[in-house]
């Protein structure tokens, strides 16, 4: 009769050996959970967006006659935010084009955008044929400097001008 007790004790040790597989989810540290994504810095004026005209608009005539082809006046002084309106008077087609090689890198994109709907190529307007047709270029967002322009069809005949932004 004394062997019965030994058999019961042996079988009890089989249980309880497993149960280590369960993993607790790692706790998220409180400072990480609460911190929002860093706010984006305020965007600079979007490249490609025309800067509005906030000042005056000065007029330059585009003329062709017996004396030749020219902008009248061939030079104007303006301020940042002013605009220049180029108006066909005679002997079109005329246009307004800045030489990309002569425009500072930090001016180019904004000046290009400032052609607005008149832009046909980089820093260049479309051709205007008839008296009264006009191209208005905003100088909003353009830093002080002198910017030379020309009329593409009449460049070889000396139709050039410049704008100084003060
Ligand atoms: Cu011209």
PDB file of C-alpha atoms and ligand atoms in Angstrom:
ATOM      1  CA  UNK A   1       0.000   0.000   0.000  1.00  0.00           C
ATOM      2  CA  UNK A   2       2.803   2.534   0.455  1.00  0.00           C
ATOM      3  CA  UNK A   3       3.586   3.011  -3.340  1.00  0.00           C
ATOM      4  CA  UNK A   4       0.304   4.875  -4.166  1.00  0.00           C
ATOM      5  CA  UNK A   5       1.475   8.145  -2.584  1.00  0.00           C
ATOM      6  CA  UNK A   6       4.669   8.370  -4.749  1.00  0.00           C
ATOM      7  CA  UNK A   7       2.701   8.086  -8.061  1.00  0.00           C
ATOM      8  CA  UNK A   8       0.441  11.050  -7.260  1.00  0.00           C
ATOM      9  CA  UNK A   9       3.331  13.390  -6.460  1.00  0.00           C
ATOM     10  CA  UNK A  10       5.159  12.707  -9.795  1.00  0.00           C
ATOM     11  CA  UNK A  11       2.208  13.628 -12.068  1.00  0.00           C
ATOM     12  CA  UNK A  12       1.684  17.000 -10.367  1.00  0.00           C
ATOM     13  CA  UNK A  13       5.041  18.388 -11.686  1.00  0.00           C
ATOM     14  CA  UNK A  14       4.032  18.148 -15.390  1.00  0.00           C
ATOM     15  CA  UNK A  15       1.757  21.178 -15.097  1.00  0.00           C
ATOM     16  CA  UNK A  16       3.024  24.703 -14.848  1.00  0.00           C
ATOM     17  CA  UNK A  17       6.125  24.378 -17.059  1.00  0.00           C
ATOM     18  CA  UNK A  18       4.840  26.461 -20.018  1.00  0.00           C
ATOM     19  CA  UNK A  19       3.042  29.823 -20.230  1.00  0.00           C
ATOM     20  CA  UNK A  20       6.024  32.084 -21.060  1.00  0.00           C
ATOM     21  CA  UNK A  21       4.957  33.005 -24.621  1.00  0.00           C
ATOM     22  CA  UNK A  22       2.705  35.928 -23.902  1.00  0.00           C
ATOM     23  CA  UNK A  23       4.257  39.356 -24.530  1.00  0.00           C
ATOM     24  CA  UNK A  24       2.975  42.593 -23.083  1.00  0.00           C
ATOM     25  CA  UNK A  25       2.744  45.562 -25.551  1.00  0.00           C
ATOM     26  CA  UNK A  26       5.481  48.047 -24.783  1.00  0.00           C
ATOM     27  CA  UNK A  27       4.204  51.165 -23.122  1.00  0.00           C
ATOM     28  CA  UNK A  28       4.581  54.358 -25.203  1.00  0.00           C
ATOM     29  CA  UNK A  29       6.507  56.948 -23.218  1.00  0.00           C
ATOM     30  CA  UNK A  30       4.174  59.770 -22.301  1.00  0.00           C
ATOM     31  CA  UNK A  31       6.279  62.570 -23.818  1.00  0.00           C
ATOM     32  CA  UNK A  32       6.283  60.908 -27.237  1.00  0.00           C
ATOM     33  CA  UNK A  33       2.592  60.171 -27.222  1.00  0.00           C
ATOM     34  CA  UNK A  34       1.639  63.735 -26.372  1.00  0.00           C
ATOM     35  CA  UNK A  35       3.995  65.671 -28.648  1.00  0.00           C
ATOM     36  CA  UNK A  36       2.274  66.798 -31.877  1.00  0.00           C
ATOM     37  CA  UNK A  37       4.197  66.763 -35.160  1.00  0.00           C
ATOM     38  CA  UNK A  38       6.382  69.869 -35.410  1.00  0.00           C
ATOM     39  CA  UNK A  39       4.469  72.686 -37.091  1.00  0.00           C
ATOM     40  CA  UNK A  40       5.607  73.488 -40.620  1.00  0.00           C
ATOM     41  CA  UNK A  41       7.434  76.790 -40.982  1.00  0.00           C
ATOM     42  CA  UNK A  42       5.400  79.490 -42.725  1.00  0.00           C
ATOM     43  CA  UNK A  43       5.797  78.943 -46.447  1.00  0.00           C
ATOM     44  CA  UNK A  44       7.506  81.695 -48.437  1.00  0.00           C
ATOM     45  CA  UNK A  45       5.593  83.107 -51.389  1.00  0.00           C
ATOM     46  CA  UNK A  46       4.925  80.125 -53.589  1.00  0.00           C
ATOM     47  CA  UNK A  47       7.191  80.122 -56.621  1.00  0.00           C
ATOM     48  CA  UNK A  48       5.101  80.440 -59.713  1.00  0.00           C
ATOM     49  CA  UNK A  49       2.551  82.707 -58.089  1.00  0.00           C
ATOM     50  CA  UNK A  50       2.216  86.249 -59.395  1.00  0.00           C
ATOM     51  CA  UNK A  51       2.933  88.834 -56.707  1.00  0.00           C
ATOM     52  CA  UNK A  52       0.162  91.431 -56.591  1.00  0.00           C
ATOM     53  CA  UNK A  53       0.620  95.022 -57.697  1.00  0.00           C
ATOM     54  CA  UNK A  54       0.516  97.092 -54.512  1.00  0.00           C
ATOM     55  CA  UNK A  55       1.796 100.426 -55.878  1.00  0.00           C
ATOM     56  CA  UNK A  56       1.473 102.495 -59.002  1.00  0.00           C
ATOM     57  CA  UNK A  57       1.501 101.338 -62.620  1.00  0.00           C
ATOM     58  CA  UNK A  58       3.778 103.205 -65.004  1.00  0.00           C
ATOM     59  CA  UNK A  59       3.391 103.023 -68.761  1.00  0.00           C
ATOM     60  CA  UNK A  60       5.986 102.344 -71.443  1.00  0.00           C
ATOM     61  CA  UNK A  61       4.984 102.682 -75.079  1.00  0.00           C
ATOM     62  CA  UNK A  62       6.129 100.224 -77.720  1.00  0.00           C
ATOM     63  CA  UNK A  63       6.716 102.180 -80.888  1.00  0.00           C
ATOM     64  CA  UNK A  64       7.839 101.520 -84.437  1.00  0.00           C
ATOM     65  CA  UNK A  65       8.106 104.288 -87.021  1.00  0.00           C
ATOM     66  CA  UNK A  66      10.508 105.941 -89.453  1.00  0.00           C
ATOM     67  CA  UNK A  67      12.899 106.595 -86.565  1.00  0.00           C
ATOM     68  CA  UNK A  68      13.061 102.908 -85.663  1.00  0.00           C
ATOM     69  CA  UNK A  69      11.735 100.546 -83.023  1.00  0.00           C
ATOM     70  CA  UNK A  70      11.846 101.556 -79.380  1.00  0.00           C
ATOM     71  CA  UNK A  71      10.381 101.593 -75.909  1.00  0.00           C
ATOM     72  CA  UNK A  72       9.243 105.062 -74.806  1.00  0.00           C
ATOM     73  CA  UNK A  73      10.572 105.831 -72.288  1.00  0.00           C
ATOM     74  CA  UNK A  74      13.374 103.303 -72.513  1.00  0.00           C
ATOM     75  CA  UNK A  75      13.953 103.501 -68.769  1.00  0.00           C
ATOM     76  CA  UNK A  76      11.717 103.890 -65.727  1.00  0.00           C
ATOM     77  CA  UNK A  77      12.374 104.006 -61.998  1.00  0.00           C
ATOM     78  CA  UNK A  78       9.837 102.254 -59.834  1.00  0.00           C
ATOM     79  CA  UNK A  79       9.537 100.640 -56.416  1.00  0.00           C
ATOM     80  CA  UNK A  80       8.950  97.059 -55.376  1.00  0.00           C
ATOM     81  CA  UNK A  81       5.227  96.420 -55.750  1.00  0.00           C
ATOM     82  CA  UNK A  82       4.758  98.825 -58.667  1.00  0.00           C
ATOM     83  CA  UNK A  83       3.976  97.565 -62.150  1.00  0.00           C
ATOM     84  CA  UNK A  84       4.945  98.449 -65.685  1.00  0.00           C
ATOM     85  CA  UNK A  85       2.335  98.417 -68.426  1.00  0.00           C
ATOM     86  CA  UNK A  86       3.802  98.039 -71.908  1.00  0.00           C
ATOM     87  CA  UNK A  87       1.406  99.336 -74.541  1.00  0.00           C
ATOM     88  CA  UNK A  88       1.623  98.815 -78.285  1.00  0.00           C
ATOM     89  CA  UNK A  89       1.491 102.130 -80.151  1.00  0.00           C
ATOM     90  CA  UNK A  90       2.618 101.179 -83.636  1.00  0.00           C
ATOM     91  CA  UNK A  91       4.332  98.614 -85.832  1.00  0.00           C
ATOM     92  CA  UNK A  92       3.686  95.488 -83.812  1.00  0.00           C
ATOM     93  CA  UNK A  93       4.192  92.754 -83.060  1.00  0.00           C
ATOM     94  CA  UNK A  94       6.150  93.643 -79.950  1.00  0.00           C
ATOM     95  CA  UNK A  95       6.800  91.777 -76.735  1.00  0.00           C
ATOM     96  CA  UNK A  96       8.714  92.139 -73.488  1.00  0.00           C
ATOM     97  CA  UNK A  97      11.501  89.714 -72.639  1.00  0.00           C
ATOM     98  CA  UNK A  98      14.172  89.706 -69.933  1.00  0.00           C
ATOM     99  CA  UNK A  99      17.373  87.810 -70.679  1.00  0.00           C
ATOM    100  CA  UNK A 100      17.371  84.947 -68.140  1.00  0.00           C
ATOM    101  CA  UNK A 101      21.187  85.090 -68.042  1.00  0.00           C
ATOM    102  CA  UNK A 102      21.054  88.675 -66.755  1.00  0.00           C
ATOM    103  CA  UNK A 103      18.397  88.229 -64.079  1.00  0.00           C
ATOM    104  CA  UNK A 104      19.691  87.290 -60.605  1.00  0.00           C
ATOM    105  CA  UNK A 105      18.840  83.773 -59.497  1.00  0.00           C
ATOM    106  CA  UNK A 106      16.811  84.997 -56.526  1.00  0.00           C
ATOM    107  CA  UNK A 107      14.682  87.252 -58.751  1.00  0.00           C
ATOM    108  CA  UNK A 108      14.089  84.988 -61.720  1.00  0.00           C
ATOM    109  CA  UNK A 109      11.258  82.801 -60.491  1.00  0.00           C
ATOM    110  CA  UNK A 110       9.220  85.692 -59.102  1.00  0.00           C
ATOM    111  CA  UNK A 111       9.727  87.949 -62.120  1.00  0.00           C
ATOM    112  CA  UNK A 112       8.810  85.059 -64.387  1.00  0.00           C
ATOM    113  CA  UNK A 113       5.619  84.467 -62.440  1.00  0.00           C
ATOM    114  CA  UNK A 114       4.825  88.190 -62.495  1.00  0.00           C
ATOM    115  CA  UNK A 115       4.147  88.053 -66.235  1.00  0.00           C
ATOM    116  CA  UNK A 116       0.908  86.364 -65.207  1.00  0.00           C
ATOM    117  CA  UNK A 117      -1.305  85.394 -68.118  1.00  0.00           C
ATOM    118  CA  UNK A 118       0.984  87.217 -70.581  1.00  0.00           C
ATOM    119  CA  UNK A 119       3.854  84.779 -70.020  1.00  0.00           C
ATOM    120  CA  UNK A 120       4.746  82.750 -73.092  1.00  0.00           C
ATOM    121  CA  UNK A 121       8.264  81.533 -72.240  1.00  0.00           C
ATOM    122  CA  UNK A 122      10.692  82.031 -69.381  1.00  0.00           C
ATOM    123  CA  UNK A 123      10.773  85.767 -68.586  1.00  0.00           C
ATOM    124  CA  UNK A 124       9.086  86.497 -71.902  1.00  0.00           C
ATOM    125  CA  UNK A 125       5.641  87.669 -72.880  1.00  0.00           C
ATOM    126  CA  UNK A 126       3.630  86.742 -75.888  1.00  0.00           C
ATOM    127  CA  UNK A 127       3.571  88.979 -78.956  1.00  0.00           C
ATOM    128  CA  UNK A 128       1.169  91.912 -79.043  1.00  0.00           C
ATOM    129  CA  UNK A 129       0.082  93.074 -82.442  1.00  0.00           C
ATOM    130  CA  UNK A 130      -2.455  95.864 -82.318  1.00  0.00           C
ATOM    131  CA  UNK A 131      -2.278  99.434 -81.025  1.00  0.00           C
ATOM    132  CA  UNK A 132      -3.651  99.421 -77.492  1.00  0.00           C
ATOM    133  CA  UNK A 133      -2.652  95.823 -76.776  1.00  0.00           C
ATOM    134  CA  UNK A 134      -0.741  95.751 -73.502  1.00  0.00           C
ATOM    135  CA  UNK A 135       1.386  93.621 -71.212  1.00  0.00           C
ATOM    136  CA  UNK A 136       1.348  94.473 -67.526  1.00  0.00           C
ATOM    137  CA  UNK A 137       4.175  93.095 -65.410  1.00  0.00           C
ATOM    138  CA  UNK A 138       4.032  93.287 -61.638  1.00  0.00           C
ATOM    139  CA  UNK A 139       7.229  94.085 -59.779  1.00  0.00           C
ATOM    140  CA  UNK A 140       5.770  92.779 -56.548  1.00  0.00           C
ATOM    141  CA  UNK A 141       8.343  90.756 -54.651  1.00  0.00           C
ATOM    142  CA  UNK A 142      11.186  92.020 -56.853  1.00  0.00           C
ATOM    143  CA  UNK A 143      14.189  93.327 -54.929  1.00  0.00           C
ATOM    144  CA  UNK A 144      15.922  96.586 -55.858  1.00  0.00           C
ATOM    145  CA  UNK A 145      18.074  96.394 -58.948  1.00  0.00           C
ATOM    146  CA  UNK A 146      18.135  97.285 -62.622  1.00  0.00           C
ATOM    147  CA  UNK A 147      16.504  94.809 -64.961  1.00  0.00           C
ATOM    148  CA  UNK A 148      17.059  95.045 -68.706  1.00  0.00           C
ATOM    149  CA  UNK A 149      14.427  93.921 -71.155  1.00  0.00           C
ATOM    150  CA  UNK A 150      13.985  93.886 -74.896  1.00  0.00           C
ATOM    151  CA  UNK A 151      11.478  93.193 -77.625  1.00  0.00           C
ATOM    152  CA  UNK A 152      12.324  89.843 -79.160  1.00  0.00           C
ATOM    153  CA  UNK A 153      11.241  90.636 -82.766  1.00  0.00           C
ATOM    154  CA  UNK A 154      13.139  93.943 -82.737  1.00  0.00           C
ATOM    155  CA  UNK A 155      16.097  93.120 -80.502  1.00  0.00           C
ATOM    156  CA  UNK A 156      18.471  93.250 -83.476  1.00  0.00           C
ATOM    157  CA  UNK A 157      17.144  96.736 -84.240  1.00  0.00           C
ATOM    158  CA  UNK A 158      17.939  97.928 -80.749  1.00  0.00           C
ATOM    159  CA  UNK A 159      14.506  97.807 -79.123  1.00  0.00           C
ATOM    160  CA  UNK A 160      15.669  97.577 -75.514  1.00  0.00           C
ATOM    161  CA  UNK A 161      14.916  99.147 -72.185  1.00  0.00           C
ATOM    162  CA  UNK A 162      15.375  98.796 -68.466  1.00  0.00           C
ATOM    163  CA  UNK A 163      13.513  99.091 -65.197  1.00  0.00           C
ATOM    164  CA  UNK A 164      15.216 100.126 -61.978  1.00  0.00           C
ATOM    165  CA  UNK A 165      13.494  98.979 -58.817  1.00  0.00           C
ATOM    166  CA  UNK A 166      14.523 101.261 -55.948  1.00  0.00           C
TER     167      UNK A 166
HETATM  168 CU1  LIG B   1       9.160  95.438 -80.941  1.00  0.00          CU
END
